[in-house]
PDB file of C-alpha atoms and ligand atoms in Angstrom:
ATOM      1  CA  UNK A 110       0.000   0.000   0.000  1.00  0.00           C
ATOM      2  CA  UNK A 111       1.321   3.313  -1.090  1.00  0.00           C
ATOM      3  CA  UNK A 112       1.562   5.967   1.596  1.00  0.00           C
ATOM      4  CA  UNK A 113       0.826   9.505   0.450  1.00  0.00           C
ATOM      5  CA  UNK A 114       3.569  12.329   1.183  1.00  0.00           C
ATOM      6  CA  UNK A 115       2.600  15.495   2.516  1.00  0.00           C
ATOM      7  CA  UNK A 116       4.609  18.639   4.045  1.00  0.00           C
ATOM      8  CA  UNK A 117       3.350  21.729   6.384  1.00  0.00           C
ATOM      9  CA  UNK A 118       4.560  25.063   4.294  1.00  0.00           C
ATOM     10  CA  UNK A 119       4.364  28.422   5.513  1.00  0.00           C
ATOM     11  CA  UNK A 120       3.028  30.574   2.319  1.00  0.00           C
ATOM     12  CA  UNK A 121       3.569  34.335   2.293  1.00  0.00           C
ATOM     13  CA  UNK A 122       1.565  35.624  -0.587  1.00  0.00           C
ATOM     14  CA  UNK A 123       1.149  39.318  -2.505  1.00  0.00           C
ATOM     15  CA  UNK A 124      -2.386  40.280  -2.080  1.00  0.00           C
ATOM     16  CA  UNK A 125      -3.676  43.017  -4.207  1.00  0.00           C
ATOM     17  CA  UNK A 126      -7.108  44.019  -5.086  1.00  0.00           C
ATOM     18  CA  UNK A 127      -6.400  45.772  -8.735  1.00  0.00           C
ATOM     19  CA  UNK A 128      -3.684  47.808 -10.088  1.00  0.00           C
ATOM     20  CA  UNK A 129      -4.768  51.105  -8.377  1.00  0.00           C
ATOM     21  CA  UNK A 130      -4.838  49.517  -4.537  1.00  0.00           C
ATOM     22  CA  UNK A 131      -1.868  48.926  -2.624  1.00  0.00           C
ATOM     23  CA  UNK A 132      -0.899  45.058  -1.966  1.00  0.00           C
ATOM     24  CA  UNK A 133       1.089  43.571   0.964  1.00  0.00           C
ATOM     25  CA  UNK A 134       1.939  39.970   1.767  1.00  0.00           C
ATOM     26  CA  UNK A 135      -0.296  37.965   3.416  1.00  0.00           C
ATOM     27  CA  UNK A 136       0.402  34.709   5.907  1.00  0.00           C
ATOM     28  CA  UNK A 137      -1.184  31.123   5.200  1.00  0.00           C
ATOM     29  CA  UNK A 138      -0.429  28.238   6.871  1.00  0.00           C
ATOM     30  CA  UNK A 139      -1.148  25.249   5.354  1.00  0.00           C
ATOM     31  CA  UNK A 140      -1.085  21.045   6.345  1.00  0.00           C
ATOM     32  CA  UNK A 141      -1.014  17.875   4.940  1.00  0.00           C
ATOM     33  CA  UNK A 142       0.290  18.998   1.238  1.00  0.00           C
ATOM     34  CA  UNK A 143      -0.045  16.023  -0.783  1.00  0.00           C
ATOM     35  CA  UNK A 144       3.970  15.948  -2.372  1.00  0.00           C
ATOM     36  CA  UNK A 145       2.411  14.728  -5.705  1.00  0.00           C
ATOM     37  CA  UNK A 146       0.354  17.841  -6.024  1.00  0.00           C
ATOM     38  CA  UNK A 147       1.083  20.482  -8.612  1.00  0.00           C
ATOM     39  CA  UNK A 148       1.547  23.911  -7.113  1.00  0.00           C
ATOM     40  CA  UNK A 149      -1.608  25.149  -8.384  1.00  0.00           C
ATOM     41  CA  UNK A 150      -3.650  21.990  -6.970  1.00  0.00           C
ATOM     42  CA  UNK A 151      -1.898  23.455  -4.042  1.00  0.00           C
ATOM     43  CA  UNK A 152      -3.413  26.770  -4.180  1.00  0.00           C
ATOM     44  CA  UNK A 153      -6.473  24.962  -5.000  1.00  0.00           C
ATOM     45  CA  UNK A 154      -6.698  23.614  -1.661  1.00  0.00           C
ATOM     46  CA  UNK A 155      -5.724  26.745  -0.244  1.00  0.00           C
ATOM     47  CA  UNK A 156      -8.303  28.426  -1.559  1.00  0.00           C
ATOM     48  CA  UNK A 157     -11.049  25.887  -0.875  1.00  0.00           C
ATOM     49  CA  UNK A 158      -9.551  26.385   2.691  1.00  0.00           C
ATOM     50  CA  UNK A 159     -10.039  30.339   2.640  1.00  0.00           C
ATOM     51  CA  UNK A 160     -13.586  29.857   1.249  1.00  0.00           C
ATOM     52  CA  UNK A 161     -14.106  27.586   4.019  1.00  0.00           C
ATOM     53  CA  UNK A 162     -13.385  30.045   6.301  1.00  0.00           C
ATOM     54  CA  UNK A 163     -15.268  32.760   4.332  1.00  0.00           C
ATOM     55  CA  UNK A 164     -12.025  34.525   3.064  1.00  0.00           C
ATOM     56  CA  UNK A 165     -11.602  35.980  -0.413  1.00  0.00           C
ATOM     57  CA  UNK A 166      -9.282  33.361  -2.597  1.00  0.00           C
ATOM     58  CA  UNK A 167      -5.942  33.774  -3.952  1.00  0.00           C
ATOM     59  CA  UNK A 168      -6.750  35.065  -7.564  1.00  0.00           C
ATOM     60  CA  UNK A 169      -4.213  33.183  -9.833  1.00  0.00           C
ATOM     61  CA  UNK A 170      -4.236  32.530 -13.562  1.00  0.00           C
ATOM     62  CA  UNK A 171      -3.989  29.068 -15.608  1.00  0.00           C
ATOM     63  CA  UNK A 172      -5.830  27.475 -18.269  1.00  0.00           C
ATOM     64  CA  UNK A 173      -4.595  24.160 -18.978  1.00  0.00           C
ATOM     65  CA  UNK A 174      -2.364  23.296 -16.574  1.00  0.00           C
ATOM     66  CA  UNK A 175      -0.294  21.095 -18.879  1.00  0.00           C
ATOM     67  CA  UNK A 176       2.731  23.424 -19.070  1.00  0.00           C
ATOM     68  CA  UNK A 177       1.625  24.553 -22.772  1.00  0.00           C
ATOM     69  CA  UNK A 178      -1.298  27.711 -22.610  1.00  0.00           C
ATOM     70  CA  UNK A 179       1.451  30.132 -20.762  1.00  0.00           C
ATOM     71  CA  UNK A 180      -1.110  31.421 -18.565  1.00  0.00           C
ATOM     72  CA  UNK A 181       0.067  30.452 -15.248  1.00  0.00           C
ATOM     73  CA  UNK A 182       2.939  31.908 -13.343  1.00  0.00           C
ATOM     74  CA  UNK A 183       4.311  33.491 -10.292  1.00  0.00           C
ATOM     75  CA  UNK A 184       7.215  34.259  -8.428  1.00  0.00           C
ATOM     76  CA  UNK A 185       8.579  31.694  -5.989  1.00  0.00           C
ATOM     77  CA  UNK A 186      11.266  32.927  -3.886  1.00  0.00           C
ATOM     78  CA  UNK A 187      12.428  35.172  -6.032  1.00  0.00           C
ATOM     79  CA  UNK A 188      12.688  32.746  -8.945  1.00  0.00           C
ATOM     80  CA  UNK A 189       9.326  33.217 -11.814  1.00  0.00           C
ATOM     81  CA  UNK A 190       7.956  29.379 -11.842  1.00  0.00           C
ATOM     82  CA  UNK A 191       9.779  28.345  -9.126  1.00  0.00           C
ATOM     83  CA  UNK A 192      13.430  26.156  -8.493  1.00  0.00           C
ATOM     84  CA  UNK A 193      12.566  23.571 -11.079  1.00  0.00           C
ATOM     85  CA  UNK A 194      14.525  24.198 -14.323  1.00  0.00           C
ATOM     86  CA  UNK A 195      12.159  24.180 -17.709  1.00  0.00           C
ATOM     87  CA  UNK A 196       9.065  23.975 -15.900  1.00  0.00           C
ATOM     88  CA  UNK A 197       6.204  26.244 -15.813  1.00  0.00           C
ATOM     89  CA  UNK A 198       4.287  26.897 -12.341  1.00  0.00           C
ATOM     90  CA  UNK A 199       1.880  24.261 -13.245  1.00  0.00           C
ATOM     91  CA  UNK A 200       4.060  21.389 -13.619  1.00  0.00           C
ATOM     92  CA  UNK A 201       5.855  22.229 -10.869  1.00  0.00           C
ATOM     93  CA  UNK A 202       5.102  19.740  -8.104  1.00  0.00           C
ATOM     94  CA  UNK A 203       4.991  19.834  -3.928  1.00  0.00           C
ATOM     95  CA  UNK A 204       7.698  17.164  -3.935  1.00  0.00           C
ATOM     96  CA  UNK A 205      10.399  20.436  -4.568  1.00  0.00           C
ATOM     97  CA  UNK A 206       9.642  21.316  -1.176  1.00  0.00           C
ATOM     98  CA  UNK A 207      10.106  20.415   2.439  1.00  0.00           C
ATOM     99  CA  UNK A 208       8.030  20.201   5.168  1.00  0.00           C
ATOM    100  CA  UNK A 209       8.295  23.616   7.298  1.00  0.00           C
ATOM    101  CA  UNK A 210       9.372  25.361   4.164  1.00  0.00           C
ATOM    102  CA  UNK A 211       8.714  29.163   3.951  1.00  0.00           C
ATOM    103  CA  UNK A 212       7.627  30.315   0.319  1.00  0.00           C
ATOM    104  CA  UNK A 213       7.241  33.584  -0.850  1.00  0.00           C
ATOM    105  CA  UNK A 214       4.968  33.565  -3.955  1.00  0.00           C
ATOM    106  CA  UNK A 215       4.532  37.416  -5.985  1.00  0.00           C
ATOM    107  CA  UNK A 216       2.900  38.229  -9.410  1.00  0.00           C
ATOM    108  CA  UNK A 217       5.447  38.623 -12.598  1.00  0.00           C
ATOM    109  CA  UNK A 218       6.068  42.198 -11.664  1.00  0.00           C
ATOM    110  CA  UNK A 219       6.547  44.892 -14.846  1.00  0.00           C
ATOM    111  CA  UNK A 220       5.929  48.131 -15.608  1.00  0.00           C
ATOM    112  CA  UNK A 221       4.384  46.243 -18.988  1.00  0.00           C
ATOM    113  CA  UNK A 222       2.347  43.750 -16.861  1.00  0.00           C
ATOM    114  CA  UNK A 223      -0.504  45.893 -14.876  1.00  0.00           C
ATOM    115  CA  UNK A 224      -1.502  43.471 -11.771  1.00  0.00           C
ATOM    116  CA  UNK A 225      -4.663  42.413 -12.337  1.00  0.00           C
ATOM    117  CA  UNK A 226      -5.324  40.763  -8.840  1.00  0.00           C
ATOM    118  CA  UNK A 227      -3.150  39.036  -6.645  1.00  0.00           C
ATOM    119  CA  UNK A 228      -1.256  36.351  -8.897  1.00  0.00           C
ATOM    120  CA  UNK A 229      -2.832  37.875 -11.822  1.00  0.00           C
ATOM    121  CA  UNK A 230      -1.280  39.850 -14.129  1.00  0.00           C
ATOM    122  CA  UNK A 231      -2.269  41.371 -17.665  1.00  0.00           C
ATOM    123  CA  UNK A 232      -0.406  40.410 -20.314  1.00  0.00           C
ATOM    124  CA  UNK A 233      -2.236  41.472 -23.238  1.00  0.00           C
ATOM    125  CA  UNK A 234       1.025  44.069 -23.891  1.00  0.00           C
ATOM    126  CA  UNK A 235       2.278  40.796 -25.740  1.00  0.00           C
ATOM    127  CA  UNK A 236      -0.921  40.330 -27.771  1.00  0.00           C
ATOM    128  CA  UNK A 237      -0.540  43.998 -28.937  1.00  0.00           C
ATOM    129  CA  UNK A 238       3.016  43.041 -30.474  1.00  0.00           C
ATOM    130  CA  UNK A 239       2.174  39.804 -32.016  1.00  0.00           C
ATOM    131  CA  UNK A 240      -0.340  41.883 -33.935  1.00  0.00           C
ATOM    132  CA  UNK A 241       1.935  44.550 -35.000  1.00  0.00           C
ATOM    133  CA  UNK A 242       3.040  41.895 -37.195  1.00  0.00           C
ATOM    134  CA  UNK A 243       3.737  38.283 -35.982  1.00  0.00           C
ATOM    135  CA  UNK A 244       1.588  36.354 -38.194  1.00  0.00           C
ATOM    136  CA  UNK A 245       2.240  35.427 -41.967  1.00  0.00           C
ATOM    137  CA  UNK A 246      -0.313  37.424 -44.828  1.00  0.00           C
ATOM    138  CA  UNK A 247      -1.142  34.676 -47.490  1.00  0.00           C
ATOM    139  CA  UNK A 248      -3.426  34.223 -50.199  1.00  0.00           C
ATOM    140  CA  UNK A 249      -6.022  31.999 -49.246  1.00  0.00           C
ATOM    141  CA  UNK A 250      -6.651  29.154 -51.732  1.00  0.00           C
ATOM    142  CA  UNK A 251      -6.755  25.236 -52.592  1.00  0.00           C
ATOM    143  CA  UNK A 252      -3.796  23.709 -49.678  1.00  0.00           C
ATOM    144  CA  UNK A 253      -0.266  23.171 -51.419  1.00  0.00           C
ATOM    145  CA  UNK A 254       1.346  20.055 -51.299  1.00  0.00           C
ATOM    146  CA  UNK A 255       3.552  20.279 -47.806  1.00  0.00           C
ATOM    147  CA  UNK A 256       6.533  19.455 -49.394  1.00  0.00           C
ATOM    148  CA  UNK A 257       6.401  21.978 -52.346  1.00  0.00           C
ATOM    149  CA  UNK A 258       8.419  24.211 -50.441  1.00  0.00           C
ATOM    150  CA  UNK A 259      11.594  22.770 -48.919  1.00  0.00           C
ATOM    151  CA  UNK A 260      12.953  24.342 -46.355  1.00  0.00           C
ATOM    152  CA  UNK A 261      16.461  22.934 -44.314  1.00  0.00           C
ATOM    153  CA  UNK A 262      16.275  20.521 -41.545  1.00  0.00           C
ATOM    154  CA  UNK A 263      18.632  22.898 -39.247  1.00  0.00           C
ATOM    155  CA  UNK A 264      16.733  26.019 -40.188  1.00  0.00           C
ATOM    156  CA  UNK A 265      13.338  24.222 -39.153  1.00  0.00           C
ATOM    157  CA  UNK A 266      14.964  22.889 -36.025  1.00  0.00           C
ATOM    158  CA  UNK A 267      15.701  26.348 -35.072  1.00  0.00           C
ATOM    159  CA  UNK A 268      12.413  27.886 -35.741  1.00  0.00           C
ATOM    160  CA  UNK A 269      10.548  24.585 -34.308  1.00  0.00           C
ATOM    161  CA  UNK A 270      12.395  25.366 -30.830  1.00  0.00           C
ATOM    162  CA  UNK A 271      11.669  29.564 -31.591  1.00  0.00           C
ATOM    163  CA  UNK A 272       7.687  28.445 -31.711  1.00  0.00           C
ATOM    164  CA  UNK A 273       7.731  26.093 -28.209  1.00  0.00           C
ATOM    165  CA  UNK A 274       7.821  29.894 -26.691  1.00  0.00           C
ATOM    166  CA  UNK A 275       4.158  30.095 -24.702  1.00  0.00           C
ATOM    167  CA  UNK A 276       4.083  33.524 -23.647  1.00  0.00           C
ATOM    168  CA  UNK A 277       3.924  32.692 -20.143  1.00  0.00           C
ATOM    169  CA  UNK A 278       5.979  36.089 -19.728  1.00  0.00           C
ATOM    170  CA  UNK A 279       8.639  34.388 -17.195  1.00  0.00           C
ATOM    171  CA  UNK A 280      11.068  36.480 -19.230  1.00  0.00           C
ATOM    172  CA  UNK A 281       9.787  39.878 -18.752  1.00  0.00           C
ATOM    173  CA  UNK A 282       9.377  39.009 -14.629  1.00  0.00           C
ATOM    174  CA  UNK A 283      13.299  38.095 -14.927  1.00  0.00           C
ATOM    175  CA  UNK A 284      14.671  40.646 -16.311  1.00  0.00           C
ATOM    176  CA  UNK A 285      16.396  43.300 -14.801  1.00  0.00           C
ATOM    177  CA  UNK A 286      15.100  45.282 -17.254  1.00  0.00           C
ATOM    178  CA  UNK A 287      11.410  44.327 -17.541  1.00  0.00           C
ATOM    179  CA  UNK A 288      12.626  43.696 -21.519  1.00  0.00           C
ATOM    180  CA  UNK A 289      10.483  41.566 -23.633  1.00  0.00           C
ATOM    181  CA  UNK A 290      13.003  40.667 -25.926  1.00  0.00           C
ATOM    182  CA  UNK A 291      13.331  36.754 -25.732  1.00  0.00           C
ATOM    183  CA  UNK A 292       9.670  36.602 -26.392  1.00  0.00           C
ATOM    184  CA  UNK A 293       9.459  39.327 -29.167  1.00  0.00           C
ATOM    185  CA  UNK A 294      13.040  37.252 -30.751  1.00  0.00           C
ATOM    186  CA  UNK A 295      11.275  34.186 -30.236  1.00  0.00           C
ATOM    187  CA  UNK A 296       8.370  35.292 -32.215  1.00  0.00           C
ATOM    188  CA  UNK A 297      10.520  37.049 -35.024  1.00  0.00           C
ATOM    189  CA  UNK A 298      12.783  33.937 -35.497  1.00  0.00           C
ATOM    190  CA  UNK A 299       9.956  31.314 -36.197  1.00  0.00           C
ATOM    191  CA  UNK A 300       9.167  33.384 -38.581  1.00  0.00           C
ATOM    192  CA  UNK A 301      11.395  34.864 -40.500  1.00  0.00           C
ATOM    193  CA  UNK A 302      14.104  31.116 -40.521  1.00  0.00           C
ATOM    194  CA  UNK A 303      11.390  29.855 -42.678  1.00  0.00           C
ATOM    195  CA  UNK A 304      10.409  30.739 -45.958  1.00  0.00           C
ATOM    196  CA  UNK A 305       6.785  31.374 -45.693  1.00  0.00           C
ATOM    197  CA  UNK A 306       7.623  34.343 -43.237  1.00  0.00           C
ATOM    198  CA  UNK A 307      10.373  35.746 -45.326  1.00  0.00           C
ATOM    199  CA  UNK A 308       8.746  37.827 -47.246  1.00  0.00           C
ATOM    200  CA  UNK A 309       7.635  40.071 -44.470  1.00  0.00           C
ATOM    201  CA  UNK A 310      10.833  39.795 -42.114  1.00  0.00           C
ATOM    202  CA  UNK A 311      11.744  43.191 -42.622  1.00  0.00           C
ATOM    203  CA  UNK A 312       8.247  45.195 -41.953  1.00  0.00           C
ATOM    204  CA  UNK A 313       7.472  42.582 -39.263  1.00  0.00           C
ATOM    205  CA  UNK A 314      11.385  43.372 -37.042  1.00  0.00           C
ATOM    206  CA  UNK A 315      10.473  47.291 -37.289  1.00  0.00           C
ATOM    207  CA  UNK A 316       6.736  47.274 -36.536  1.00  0.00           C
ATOM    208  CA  UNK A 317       6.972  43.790 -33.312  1.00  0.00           C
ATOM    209  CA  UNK A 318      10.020  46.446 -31.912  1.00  0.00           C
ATOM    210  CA  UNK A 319       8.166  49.223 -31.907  1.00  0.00           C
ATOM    211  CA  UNK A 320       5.144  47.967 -30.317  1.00  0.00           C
ATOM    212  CA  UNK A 321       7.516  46.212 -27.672  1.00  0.00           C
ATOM    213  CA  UNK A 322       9.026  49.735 -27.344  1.00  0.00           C
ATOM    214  CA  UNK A 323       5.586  51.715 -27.079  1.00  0.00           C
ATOM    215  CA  UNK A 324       4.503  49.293 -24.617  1.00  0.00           C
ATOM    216  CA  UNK A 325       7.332  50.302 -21.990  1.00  0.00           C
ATOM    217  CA  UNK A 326       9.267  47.244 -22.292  1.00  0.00           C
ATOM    218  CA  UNK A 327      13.434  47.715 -21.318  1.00  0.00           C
ATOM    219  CA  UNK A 328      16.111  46.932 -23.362  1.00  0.00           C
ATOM    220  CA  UNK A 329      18.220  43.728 -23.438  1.00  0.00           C
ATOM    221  CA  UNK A 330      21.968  44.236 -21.433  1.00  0.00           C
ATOM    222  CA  UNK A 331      22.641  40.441 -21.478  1.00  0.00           C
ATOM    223  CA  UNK A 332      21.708  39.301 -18.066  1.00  0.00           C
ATOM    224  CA  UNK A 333      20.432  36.025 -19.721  1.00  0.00           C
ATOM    225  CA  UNK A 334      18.261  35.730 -16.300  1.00  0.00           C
ATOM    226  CA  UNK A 335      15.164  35.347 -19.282  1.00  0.00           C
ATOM    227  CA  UNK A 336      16.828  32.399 -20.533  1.00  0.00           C
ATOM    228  CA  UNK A 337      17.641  31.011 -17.064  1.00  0.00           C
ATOM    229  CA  UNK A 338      13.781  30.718 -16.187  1.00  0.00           C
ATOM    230  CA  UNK A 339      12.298  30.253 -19.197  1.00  0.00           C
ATOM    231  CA  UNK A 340       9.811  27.180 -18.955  1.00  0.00           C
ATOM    232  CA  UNK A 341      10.530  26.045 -22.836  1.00  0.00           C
ATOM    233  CA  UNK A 342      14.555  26.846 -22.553  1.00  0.00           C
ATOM    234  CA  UNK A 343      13.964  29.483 -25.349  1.00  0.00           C
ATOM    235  CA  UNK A 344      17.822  30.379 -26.312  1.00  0.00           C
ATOM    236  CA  UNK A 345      19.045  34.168 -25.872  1.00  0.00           C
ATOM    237  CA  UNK A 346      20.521  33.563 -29.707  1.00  0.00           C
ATOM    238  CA  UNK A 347      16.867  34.264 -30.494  1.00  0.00           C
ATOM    239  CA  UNK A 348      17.683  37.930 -28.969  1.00  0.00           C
ATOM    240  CA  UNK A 349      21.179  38.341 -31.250  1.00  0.00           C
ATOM    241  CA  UNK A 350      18.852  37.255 -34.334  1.00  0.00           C
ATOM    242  CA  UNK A 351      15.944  39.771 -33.512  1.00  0.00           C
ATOM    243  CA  UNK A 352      19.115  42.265 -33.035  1.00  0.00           C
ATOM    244  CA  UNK A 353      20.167  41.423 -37.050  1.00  0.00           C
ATOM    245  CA  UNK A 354      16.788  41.487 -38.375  1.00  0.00           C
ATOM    246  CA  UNK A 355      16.135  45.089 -36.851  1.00  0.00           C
ATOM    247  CA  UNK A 356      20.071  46.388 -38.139  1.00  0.00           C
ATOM    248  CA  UNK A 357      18.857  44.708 -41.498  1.00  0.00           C
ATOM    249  CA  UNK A 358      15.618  46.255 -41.739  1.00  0.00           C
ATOM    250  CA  UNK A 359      16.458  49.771 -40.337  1.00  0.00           C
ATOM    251  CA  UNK A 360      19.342  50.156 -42.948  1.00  0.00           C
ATOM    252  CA  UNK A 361      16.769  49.310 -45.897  1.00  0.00           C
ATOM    253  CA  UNK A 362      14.124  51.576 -45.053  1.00  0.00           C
ATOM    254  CA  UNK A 363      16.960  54.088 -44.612  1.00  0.00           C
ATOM    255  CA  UNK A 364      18.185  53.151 -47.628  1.00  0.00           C
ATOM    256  CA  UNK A 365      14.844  53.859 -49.505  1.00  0.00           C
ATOM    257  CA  UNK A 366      14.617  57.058 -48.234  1.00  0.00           C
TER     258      UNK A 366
HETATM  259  S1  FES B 592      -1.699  26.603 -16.989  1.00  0.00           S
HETATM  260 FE1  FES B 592      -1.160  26.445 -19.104  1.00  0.00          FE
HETATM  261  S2  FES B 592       1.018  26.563 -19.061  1.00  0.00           S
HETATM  262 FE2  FES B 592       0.459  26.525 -16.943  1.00  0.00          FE
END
């Protein structure tokens, strides 16, 4: 007969009712953690707890809690999605922890992320880049044959691991800088490495930067601390090649002039 695992935590949480209130940290203690839960099954029962008690829940985001919608995240310890490498909040389970652990769990915090409540932060500044110009215009019509267009196993390697980027925002919450700029050069290079999104490489570096400029995102010094957290291990080279498609495109527009 299996024995379930649990741990005693202490939680110190941000509570905040909207963007406009103040928020402070509030205490929860909380027993019998089952070590195979996920964190958010363990804010689940937190919550059912508060209810119980006729508290106001812990407002956190997620949608489907398989590591792949990007909607869940927060800061643990000082770490966005927590100690385990390549793993976003929801796949993160109780088993990283010990019993009489102290975590301190905060929203992604950025100028660019308004908190929404609590856990919950607004990320629709990334929606507003992607449509500045991340997408590919085509011509609808009768479906080509999929290998009509060949494209390089290496160069669809590389834009295969640009795409596994969810949005989760980790990056942002990272950076010293509040920069957007692994997600943006994600969203660039799985784009413009193949050959459908070639065509509009140049209008789509200019227009996704500006938007992730007007939006009050920093600037990229090289901390790599996006990289380090990242959830899909989304590669800072992503960052150089967003870097050459804006020199490229800036020089021919100048160039038209
Ligand atoms: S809830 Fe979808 S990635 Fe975590």
């Amino acid at each position: 007969m299996k024995i379930m695992a649990t741990i005693d935590l202490t939680l110190n949480i941000w509570r905040q009712k909207d963007n406009d209130s103040l928020g402070e940290f509030e205490i929860y203690q909380l027993n019998n953690i089952s070590t195979d839960s996920s964190f958010l099954e363990m804010l689940d029962v937190l919550n059912e707890k508060l209810t119980r008690e006729g508290k106001i829940p812990v407002a956190f985001d997620h949608d489907c809690r398989e590591g792949i919608c990007g909607m869940c995240g927060a800061v643990i310890d000082g770490v966005a999605h927590g100690p385990e490498k390549a793993t976003t909040l929801c796949q993160l389970h109780m088993r990283n922890f010990s019993t009489g652990d102290t975590l301190v769990i905060e929203p992604f915090r950025s100028r660019a992320f308004p908190v929404k409540r609590d856990l919950m932060i607004d990320r629709s500044a990334f929606d507003r880049i992607i449509q500045s110009g991340g997408y590919v215009s085509t011509n609808t019509g009768g479906a080509i044959d999929g290998n009509s267009i060949l494209i390089p196993s290496d160069k669809a390697e590389l834009a295969m691991d640009a795409a596994a980027c969810i949005g989760c925002g980790a990056c942002v919450a990272s950076c010293p800088n509040g920069a957007a700029m692994l997600f943006t050069g994600a969203k660039i290079s799985q784009l413009c490495l193949l050959p459908q999104g070639a065509p509009e490489r140049h209008s789509r570096a200019l227009a996704m930067i500006d938007a992730m400029d007007k939006e009050g995102f920093g600037n990229c010094s090289n901390a790599k601390e996006c990289e380090a957290v990242c959830p899909k291990s989304i590669s800072i080279r992503n960052i150089a090649r967003l870097n050459r498609e804006y020199a490229k495109a800036a020089f021919l527009s100048e160039t038209k002039k």
